[in-house]
mmCIF file of C-alpha atoms in Angstrom:
data_model
loop_
_atom_site.group_PDB
_atom_site.id
_atom_site.type_symbol
_atom_site.label_atom_id
_atom_site.label_comp_id
_atom_site.label_asym_id
_atom_site.label_seq_id
_atom_site.Cartn_x
_atom_site.Cartn_y
_atom_site.Cartn_z
ATOM 1 C CA MET P 11 40.826 143.114 282.729
ATOM 2 C CA PRO P 12 40.531 146.123 280.715
ATOM 3 C CA GLY P 13 39.727 149.166 282.306
ATOM 4 C CA ILE P 14 36.610 151.125 281.670
ATOM 5 C CA GLU P 15 35.974 154.720 281.322
ATOM 6 C CA PRO P 16 34.119 156.088 284.570
ATOM 7 C CA LEU P 17 30.788 157.928 284.186
ATOM 8 C CA GLN P 18 31.561 161.482 283.603
ATOM 9 C CA PRO P 19 29.455 163.949 285.154
ATOM 10 C CA SER P 20 26.454 165.386 283.253
ATOM 11 C CA ARG P 21 27.218 168.832 281.525
ATOM 12 C CA LYS P 22 24.790 171.608 281.340
ATOM 13 C CA PRO P 23 23.610 171.942 278.322
ATOM 14 C CA THR P 24 24.243 174.922 276.108
ATOM 15 C CA LEU P 25 21.886 176.075 273.099
ATOM 16 C CA THR P 26 24.318 175.028 270.087
ATOM 17 C CA PRO P 27 25.773 171.563 269.861
ATOM 18 C CA ALA P 28 28.686 170.853 268.512
ATOM 19 C CA THR P 29 28.410 171.222 264.377
ATOM 20 C CA GLY P 30 28.249 167.956 262.425
ATOM 21 C CA ALA P 31 25.939 166.076 264.596
ATOM 22 C CA SER P 32 22.874 163.974 263.096
ATOM 23 C CA PRO P 33 19.259 165.127 262.547
ATOM 24 C CA THR P 34 18.737 162.641 264.968
ATOM 25 C CA ALA P 35 21.152 163.761 267.771
ATOM 26 C CA LEU P 36 20.177 167.524 266.905
ATOM 27 C CA ARG P 37 16.506 166.557 267.888
ATOM 28 C CA LEU P 38 17.609 164.990 271.147
ATOM 29 C CA VAL P 39 19.631 168.203 272.004
ATOM 30 C CA LEU P 40 16.720 170.376 270.995
ATOM 31 C CA GLY P 41 14.041 168.468 272.660
ATOM 32 C CA ALA P 42 16.206 168.493 276.103
ATOM 33 C CA GLN P 43 16.636 172.525 275.573
ATOM 34 C CA LEU P 44 12.601 172.526 275.070
ATOM 35 C CA ARG P 45 12.250 170.762 278.196
ATOM 36 C CA ARG P 46 14.733 172.610 280.119
ATOM 37 C CA MET P 47 13.368 176.398 279.207
ATOM 38 C CA ARG P 48 9.756 174.864 279.998
ATOM 39 C CA GLY P 49 10.636 174.053 283.271
ATOM 40 C CA GLU P 50 12.748 177.062 283.863
ATOM 41 C CA ALA P 51 9.907 179.334 282.915
ATOM 42 C CA GLY P 52 7.216 177.029 285.331
ATOM 43 C CA ILE P 53 4.859 176.116 281.949
ATOM 44 C CA THR P 54 3.127 172.953 282.252
ATOM 45 C CA PRO P 55 2.945 170.477 279.406
ATOM 46 C CA GLU P 56 -0.646 171.645 279.168
ATOM 47 C CA VAL P 57 0.005 175.233 278.648
ATOM 48 C CA ALA P 58 2.719 174.488 276.247
ATOM 49 C CA ALA P 59 0.446 172.013 274.216
ATOM 50 C CA ASP P 60 -2.594 174.848 274.104
ATOM 51 C CA ARG P 61 -0.154 177.411 272.961
ATOM 52 C CA ILE P 62 0.591 175.556 269.884
ATOM 53 C CA ARG P 63 -2.756 173.502 269.478
ATOM 54 C CA CYS P 64 -1.442 169.982 270.290
ATOM 55 C CA SER P 65 -1.616 167.017 272.268
ATOM 56 C CA THR P 66 0.427 166.783 275.650
ATOM 57 C CA ALA P 67 1.757 163.524 274.002
ATOM 58 C CA LYS P 68 3.241 165.518 271.200
ATOM 59 C CA ILE P 69 4.866 167.844 273.609
ATOM 60 C CA SER P 70 6.505 164.979 275.172
ATOM 61 C CA ARG P 71 7.514 163.183 271.948
ATOM 62 C CA MET P 72 8.930 166.756 271.294
ATOM 63 C CA GLU P 73 11.184 167.223 274.463
ATOM 64 C CA THR P 74 12.530 163.321 274.169
ATOM 65 C CA GLY P 75 13.355 163.931 270.386
ATOM 66 C CA HIS P 76 11.023 161.343 269.055
ATOM 67 C CA SER P 77 9.150 164.203 267.241
ATOM 68 C CA PRO P 78 10.243 166.782 264.947
ATOM 69 C CA CYS P 79 9.699 170.338 265.797
ATOM 70 C CA LYS P 80 8.086 172.684 263.225
ATOM 71 C CA GLU P 81 9.717 176.036 263.086
ATOM 72 C CA ARG P 82 6.362 177.743 263.844
ATOM 73 C CA ASP P 83 5.942 175.732 266.767
ATOM 74 C CA ALA P 84 9.129 176.279 268.169
ATOM 75 C CA ALA P 85 9.299 180.098 267.639
ATOM 76 C CA ASP P 86 5.769 180.040 269.615
ATOM 77 C CA LEU P 87 7.247 178.163 272.419
ATOM 78 C CA LEU P 88 10.332 180.143 272.829
ATOM 79 C CA GLU P 89 8.035 183.085 273.207
ATOM 80 C CA LEU P 90 5.959 181.075 275.775
ATOM 81 C CA TYR P 91 9.008 180.397 277.658
ATOM 82 C CA GLY P 92 10.274 183.867 277.656
ATOM 83 C CA VAL P 93 12.876 183.926 275.149
ATOM 84 C CA THR P 94 12.664 187.362 273.648
ATOM 85 C CA ASP P 95 16.488 187.903 271.967
ATOM 86 C CA PRO P 96 15.676 187.684 268.330
ATOM 87 C CA ALA P 97 19.676 186.516 268.141
ATOM 88 C CA ARG P 98 18.926 183.219 270.245
ATOM 89 C CA THR P 99 15.460 182.724 268.527
ATOM 90 C CA ALA P 100 16.979 182.648 265.095
ATOM 91 C CA GLU P 101 20.015 180.633 266.385
ATOM 92 C CA PHE P 102 17.384 178.002 267.887
ATOM 93 C CA ILE P 103 15.291 178.085 264.818
ATOM 94 C CA ASP P 104 18.372 177.324 262.912
ATOM 95 C CA LEU P 105 19.103 174.173 264.576
ATOM 96 C CA VAL P 106 15.545 173.234 264.131
ATOM 97 C CA ARG P 107 15.913 173.667 260.645
ATOM 98 C CA LYS P 108 18.933 171.297 260.671
ATOM 99 C CA ALA P 109 17.270 168.942 262.648
ATOM 100 C CA GLY P 110 14.545 168.434 260.381
ATOM 101 C CA GLN P 111 16.929 167.587 257.479
ATOM 102 C CA ARG P 112 16.798 164.082 256.061
ATOM 103 C CA GLY P 113 20.160 161.941 257.244
ATOM 104 C CA TRP P 114 21.393 159.618 254.396
ATOM 105 C CA TRP P 115 19.406 156.665 256.157
ATOM 106 C CA ARG P 116 16.412 158.178 254.684
ATOM 107 C CA THR P 117 17.315 157.011 250.993
ATOM 108 C CA TYR P 118 16.504 153.506 252.756
ATOM 109 C CA ALA P 119 13.000 154.169 254.306
ATOM 110 C CA ASP P 120 11.871 150.930 252.331
ATOM 111 C CA VAL P 121 13.825 148.950 254.322
ATOM 112 C CA LEU P 122 14.231 151.113 257.394
ATOM 113 C CA PRO P 123 11.771 150.184 260.078
ATOM 114 C CA ASP P 124 10.883 153.314 262.199
ATOM 115 C CA TRP P 125 12.016 151.882 265.401
ATOM 116 C CA PHE P 126 15.586 151.303 264.114
ATOM 117 C CA GLU P 127 16.170 154.666 262.758
ATOM 118 C CA PRO P 128 16.828 156.074 265.593
ATOM 119 C CA LEU P 129 19.902 153.831 266.113
ATOM 120 C CA VAL P 130 21.407 154.637 262.700
ATOM 121 C CA GLY P 131 21.122 158.642 263.366
ATOM 122 C CA LEU P 132 22.724 158.410 266.518
ATOM 123 C CA GLU P 133 25.719 156.322 265.518
ATOM 124 C CA GLU P 134 26.551 158.962 262.718
ATOM 125 C CA ALA P 135 26.795 161.214 265.659
ATOM 126 C CA ALA P 136 28.260 159.062 268.575
ATOM 127 C CA ALA P 137 31.748 159.518 270.225
ATOM 128 C CA SER P 138 31.617 156.130 271.588
ATOM 129 C CA ILE P 139 29.335 153.232 270.807
ATOM 130 C CA ARG P 140 29.373 149.975 273.458
ATOM 131 C CA THR P 141 27.714 147.064 272.243
ATOM 132 C CA TYR P 142 26.613 143.443 273.573
ATOM 133 C CA GLU P 143 25.474 140.920 270.994
ATOM 134 C CA GLY P 144 23.982 137.190 271.831
ATOM 135 C CA HIS P 145 23.517 136.135 268.846
ATOM 136 C CA TYR P 146 25.106 137.585 265.950
ATOM 137 C CA VAL P 147 28.412 139.661 265.113
ATOM 138 C CA PRO P 148 27.195 143.206 265.410
ATOM 139 C CA GLY P 149 26.243 144.949 262.124
ATOM 140 C CA LEU P 150 28.859 147.453 262.681
ATOM 141 C CA LEU P 151 31.071 144.715 261.929
ATOM 142 C CA GLN P 152 29.182 142.002 259.254
ATOM 143 C CA THR P 153 30.834 141.184 256.120
ATOM 144 C CA ALA P 154 28.455 141.212 253.064
ATOM 145 C CA ASP P 155 27.781 137.650 253.061
ATOM 146 C CA TYR P 156 27.228 137.235 256.874
ATOM 147 C CA ALA P 157 24.962 140.107 256.883
ATOM 148 C CA TYR P 158 23.099 138.263 253.808
ATOM 149 C CA ALA P 159 22.818 135.486 255.521
ATOM 150 C CA VAL P 160 21.537 137.211 258.817
ATOM 151 C CA VAL P 161 18.899 138.913 256.870
ATOM 152 C CA ARG P 162 17.720 136.000 255.153
ATOM 153 C CA SER P 163 17.363 134.217 258.425
ATOM 154 C CA GLY P 164 14.897 136.593 259.822
ATOM 155 C CA HIS P 165 13.175 138.035 256.366
ATOM 156 C CA ALA P 166 13.158 134.426 254.361
ATOM 157 C CA LEU P 167 9.966 135.081 252.298
ATOM 158 C CA GLU P 168 11.456 138.676 251.008
ATOM 159 C CA SER P 169 12.223 139.371 247.487
ATOM 160 C CA GLU P 170 16.086 139.218 246.932
ATOM 161 C CA GLU P 171 15.831 142.926 245.901
ATOM 162 C CA ILE P 172 14.598 144.006 249.802
ATOM 163 C CA THR P 173 17.327 141.567 250.993
ATOM 164 C CA ARG P 174 20.086 143.081 248.967
ATOM 165 C CA ARG P 175 18.512 146.780 250.065
ATOM 166 C CA ARG P 176 18.885 145.725 253.718
ATOM 167 C CA VAL P 177 21.991 144.421 253.280
ATOM 168 C CA GLU P 178 23.280 147.670 251.540
ATOM 169 C CA LEU P 179 21.827 149.616 254.304
ATOM 170 C CA ARG P 180 24.088 147.626 256.953
ATOM 171 C CA LEU P 181 27.218 148.051 255.011
ATOM 172 C CA ARG P 182 26.589 151.706 254.483
ATOM 173 C CA ARG P 183 26.108 152.133 258.075
ATOM 174 C CA GLN P 184 29.976 150.590 258.253
ATOM 175 C CA GLN P 185 31.256 153.735 256.630
ATOM 176 C CA LEU P 186 31.313 155.842 259.618
ATOM 177 C CA LEU P 187 34.284 153.307 261.264
ATOM 178 C CA GLN P 188 36.332 154.421 258.382
ATOM 179 C CA ARG P 189 36.100 158.622 259.039
ATOM 180 C CA ARG P 190 39.073 160.450 260.412
ATOM 181 C CA ASP P 191 36.611 160.989 263.446
ATOM 182 C CA ALA P 192 35.493 157.589 263.759
ATOM 183 C CA PRO P 193 33.464 156.735 267.242
ATOM 184 C CA LYS P 194 35.260 154.261 269.359
ATOM 185 C CA LEU P 195 33.475 150.626 268.991
ATOM 186 C CA TRP P 196 33.595 148.415 272.270
ATOM 187 C CA VAL P 197 32.168 145.162 271.060
ATOM 188 C CA LEU P 198 31.069 142.469 273.731
ATOM 189 C CA LEU P 199 30.790 139.204 271.752
ATOM 190 C CA ASP P 200 28.893 136.306 273.329
ATOM 191 C CA GLU P 201 31.046 133.228 272.695
ATOM 192 C CA ALA P 202 27.776 131.297 271.386
ATOM 193 C CA VAL P 203 28.179 133.676 268.340
ATOM 194 C CA LEU P 204 31.615 132.285 267.541
ATOM 195 C CA MET P 205 30.095 128.565 267.851
ATOM 196 C CA ARG P 206 26.899 129.239 265.336
ATOM 197 C CA PRO P 207 27.738 128.719 261.811
ATOM 198 C CA THR P 208 25.845 131.469 260.433
ATOM 199 C CA GLY P 209 25.784 131.457 256.599
ATOM 200 C CA GLY P 210 27.959 128.273 256.420
ATOM 201 C CA THR P 211 31.857 127.262 256.930
ATOM 202 C CA ARG P 212 33.040 129.647 254.265
ATOM 203 C CA VAL P 213 30.936 132.798 255.418
ATOM 204 C CA MET P 214 31.885 132.328 259.213
ATOM 205 C CA ARG P 215 35.511 131.554 258.108
ATOM 206 C CA GLU P 216 35.369 134.964 256.589
ATOM 207 C CA GLN P 217 33.327 136.807 258.943
ATOM 208 C CA LEU P 218 35.771 135.911 261.444
ATOM 209 C CA ALA P 219 39.131 136.831 259.555
ATOM 210 C CA HIS P 220 37.014 140.253 258.993
ATOM 211 C CA LEU P 221 36.850 140.669 262.890
ATOM 212 C CA LEU P 222 40.208 139.771 263.593
ATOM 213 C CA GLU P 223 41.529 142.650 261.020
ATOM 214 C CA MET P 224 39.278 144.993 262.625
ATOM 215 C CA THR P 225 40.063 144.778 265.844
ATOM 216 C CA GLU P 226 43.675 145.999 264.141
ATOM 217 C CA LEU P 227 42.072 149.709 263.942
ATOM 218 C CA PRO P 228 42.718 151.757 267.022
ATOM 219 C CA HIS P 229 39.148 152.578 267.596
ATOM 220 C CA VAL P 230 37.995 148.876 267.404
ATOM 221 C CA ILE P 231 37.850 146.756 270.438
ATOM 222 C CA VAL P 232 36.280 143.169 270.510
ATOM 223 C CA GLN P 233 35.819 141.187 273.762
ATOM 224 C CA VAL P 234 34.594 137.710 273.486
ATOM 225 C CA ALA P 235 32.221 137.103 276.892
ATOM 226 C CA PRO P 236 32.503 133.150 277.656
ATOM 227 C CA PHE P 237 29.515 131.143 278.115
ATOM 228 C CA GLU P 238 30.786 131.160 282.253
ATOM 229 C CA VAL P 239 30.089 134.705 282.686
ATOM 230 C CA THR P 240 27.134 134.869 280.182
ATOM 231 C CA ALA P 241 25.278 132.436 282.515
ATOM 232 C CA HIS P 242 25.331 134.735 285.476
ATOM 233 C CA THR P 243 25.434 138.211 283.897
ATOM 234 C CA SER P 244 23.510 138.702 280.783
ATOM 235 C CA PRO P 245 21.120 141.238 279.369
ATOM 236 C CA GLY P 246 19.270 138.706 277.246
ATOM 237 C CA ASN P 247 18.876 141.188 274.281
ATOM 238 C CA GLY P 248 21.292 143.163 272.627
ATOM 239 C CA ILE P 249 22.214 146.559 273.911
ATOM 240 C CA THR P 250 23.949 149.280 272.281
ATOM 241 C CA TYR P 251 25.099 152.054 274.419
ATOM 242 C CA LEU P 252 25.892 155.550 272.902
ATOM 243 C CA ARG P 253 28.157 158.529 274.251
ATOM 244 C CA PHE P 254 28.210 161.769 272.101
ATOM 245 C CA ALA P 255 31.251 164.679 272.147
ATOM 246 C CA VAL P 256 27.978 166.977 271.663
ATOM 247 C CA GLU P 257 26.785 169.336 274.103
ATOM 248 C CA GLY P 258 23.465 168.788 275.666
ATOM 249 C CA LEU P 259 22.970 165.072 274.442
ATOM 250 C CA PRO P 260 22.790 162.635 277.168
ATOM 251 C CA ASP P 261 23.871 159.172 276.862
ATOM 252 C CA VAL P 262 21.412 156.740 275.109
ATOM 253 C CA ALA P 263 21.127 152.967 275.797
ATOM 254 C CA TYR P 264 19.429 151.017 272.774
ATOM 255 C CA ILE P 265 17.666 147.783 273.572
ATOM 256 C CA GLU P 266 16.972 145.590 270.961
ATOM 257 C CA HIS P 267 13.521 143.006 271.005
ATOM 258 C CA LEU P 268 12.546 140.412 268.736
ATOM 259 C CA THR P 269 10.373 142.768 266.503
ATOM 260 C CA ASN P 270 11.032 146.193 267.732
ATOM 261 C CA ALA P 271 13.709 148.219 269.864
ATOM 262 C CA THR P 272 13.555 150.640 272.967
ATOM 263 C CA SER P 273 15.725 153.529 273.524
ATOM 264 C CA VAL P 274 16.483 155.367 277.198
ATOM 265 C CA ASN P 275 18.294 158.429 277.941
ATOM 266 C CA LYS P 276 17.464 159.186 281.616
ATOM 267 C CA GLN P 277 20.571 158.784 283.869
ATOM 268 C CA GLU P 278 19.078 156.128 286.046
ATOM 269 C CA SER P 279 17.991 153.900 283.223
ATOM 270 C CA THR P 280 21.165 154.326 281.037
ATOM 271 C CA ASP P 281 23.408 153.823 284.361
ATOM 272 C CA GLU P 282 21.688 150.145 284.835
ATOM 273 C CA TYR P 283 22.524 149.266 281.037
ATOM 274 C CA ARG P 284 26.205 150.795 281.345
ATOM 275 C CA TRP P 285 26.560 148.738 284.513
ATOM 276 C CA ILE P 286 25.667 145.641 282.684
ATOM 277 C CA LEU P 287 28.058 146.204 280.023
ATOM 278 C CA ASP P 288 30.981 147.190 282.668
ATOM 279 C CA SER P 289 30.259 143.785 284.546
ATOM 280 C CA LEU P 290 30.206 141.742 281.383
ATOM 281 C CA SER P 291 33.401 143.834 280.299
ATOM 282 C CA ALA P 292 35.259 143.396 283.775
ATOM 283 C CA GLN P 293 34.534 139.477 283.789
ATOM 284 C CA SER P 294 35.547 138.624 280.218
ATOM 285 C CA PRO P 295 39.045 137.987 278.852
ATOM 286 C CA SER P 296 40.909 140.996 277.555
ATOM 287 C CA PRO P 297 40.921 142.535 274.223
ATOM 288 C CA ALA P 298 44.076 140.386 273.447
ATOM 289 C CA ALA P 299 42.982 137.137 275.106
ATOM 290 C CA SER P 300 39.786 137.717 272.887
ATOM 291 C CA ARG P 301 41.643 137.867 269.872
ATOM 292 C CA ASP P 302 43.367 134.561 270.808
ATOM 293 C CA LEU P 303 39.445 133.006 271.215
ATOM 294 C CA LEU P 304 38.770 134.489 267.750
ATOM 295 C CA TRP P 305 41.871 133.127 266.198
ATOM 296 C CA GLU P 306 40.933 129.484 267.398
ATOM 297 C CA ALA P 307 37.439 130.174 266.498
ATOM 298 C CA LEU P 308 38.812 130.959 262.951
ATOM 299 C CA LYS P 309 40.871 127.600 262.847
ATOM 300 C CA ARG P 310 37.641 125.416 263.616
ATOM 301 C CA TYR P 311 36.286 126.859 260.629
ATOM 302 C CA GLY P 312 39.411 125.754 258.425
ATOM 303 C CA GLY P 313 40.975 129.135 258.622
ATOM 304 C CA GLY P 314 43.593 130.581 260.904
ATOM 305 C CA GLY P 315 47.361 131.114 261.046
ATOM 306 C CA PRO P 316 50.131 132.518 263.563
ATOM 307 C CA VAL P 317 48.624 134.814 266.292
ATOM 308 C CA VAL P 318 50.079 138.110 265.665
#
């Protein structure tokens, strides 16, 4: 069975994360910094909220990276927390400014739900992405026609233009896999996905051929989780687990539901989801054996050839 990289001990966050992080990732880093500095200063959320004239709920959202932080608020909070070094304050404010920038995905705001936007931003900053899907091929590995079929199945009454925009967004996300510093993508695919002819025979045949082609990339791994495995170990919903090469940014588990999603970054929660993925991976065929299963599925849809 394939080996799974062990959990690494968390590192003490530093003020400056690696360059190139997405605005979404920077908000998480800055939030963690604000929470740490507030704790070290012995300041309660109520006192912090009073200082910048907001609710404690907003302080919580800022510290978890779910709400942006204004430059003026950041300066006031740093002063409250005892940060008096002008250079350190200026450095932090610069990060606040960068975290407030618009990511490329904001161009698709008309088709990008608020609950899905964080995942797109975090994908851009991830060093590794592990995902389990029980219904469809993950968006990062979908062909255009397969993506169209998936989108239409969930948004049948939408206009063709909106559908096209949704598919375009999905394909744009895939560009991160072509970067020189592309993240490692490890996919656990429920066997049911191979049996479900999404989009019809031709679309499914092309999708499976694309999956096989993508597994030839050194940073893309696909494992097929058989029915006998998922019958006993299955999260029920899709899970995406992201790890980052950014100081101060914890692992994030993103769990999809029917009409929304939940993201968690506390270690006691992310460890649980990582354990589920580890367990599924350890019980499933190896990546090489999974390629054979993909070839067998491709042949059932009228494609295939010699296994390479």
